[in-house]
């Protein structure tokens, strides 16, 4: 089975001032693959929801 991965990080909605800090490759020890568990929605709609509805949370 071949897995096709598409990097959409630069295409997804982002918060206007909240940013992730840069890390070296050595500091990254794990990856997480997330899926919605649903047939509906898209990466763009999930990102938009989190940007718009969780903007005030730390």
XYZ file of C-alpha atoms in Angstrom:
58
model
C 0.000 0.000 0.000
C 1.428 3.370 -1.012
C 0.608 6.438 1.100
C 0.344 9.740 -0.740
C 1.118 12.718 1.528
C 0.332 16.282 0.466
C 1.957 19.133 2.400
C -0.717 21.849 2.680
C 0.826 23.849 5.523
C 1.341 27.007 3.462
C -2.129 26.794 1.923
C -4.212 26.556 5.104
C -5.760 29.509 6.951
C -3.547 30.910 9.720
C -4.078 33.185 12.684
C -2.887 36.719 11.921
C -0.454 36.942 14.857
C -0.167 33.533 16.569
C 2.752 31.543 15.184
C 4.515 28.295 15.971
C 8.129 28.773 16.947
C 10.859 27.391 14.693
C 12.625 24.236 15.842
C 15.702 22.458 14.607
C 15.258 19.043 13.005
C 17.058 17.518 15.968
C 14.417 18.934 18.334
C 11.632 17.158 16.424
C 11.367 13.616 17.726
C 7.792 12.661 16.741
C 5.198 13.343 14.097
C 1.431 13.203 14.423
C -0.850 12.326 11.566
C -4.334 13.646 12.221
C -7.503 12.732 10.442
C -11.045 13.861 11.061
C -12.681 10.450 11.178
C -15.456 11.849 9.001
C -16.292 11.853 5.308
C -17.210 15.535 5.427
C -15.056 18.625 5.737
C -11.603 19.401 4.438
C -8.219 20.398 5.839
C -9.088 23.992 4.909
C -12.422 23.968 6.769
C -10.884 22.357 9.874
C -8.030 24.925 9.928
C -10.494 27.797 9.406
C -12.602 26.561 12.343
C -9.592 26.366 14.681
C -8.236 29.770 13.600
C -11.619 31.499 13.973
C -13.035 29.717 17.042
C -9.921 29.205 19.164
C -8.159 32.496 18.439
C -8.411 33.736 22.030
C -7.171 30.556 23.678
C -3.596 29.985 24.738
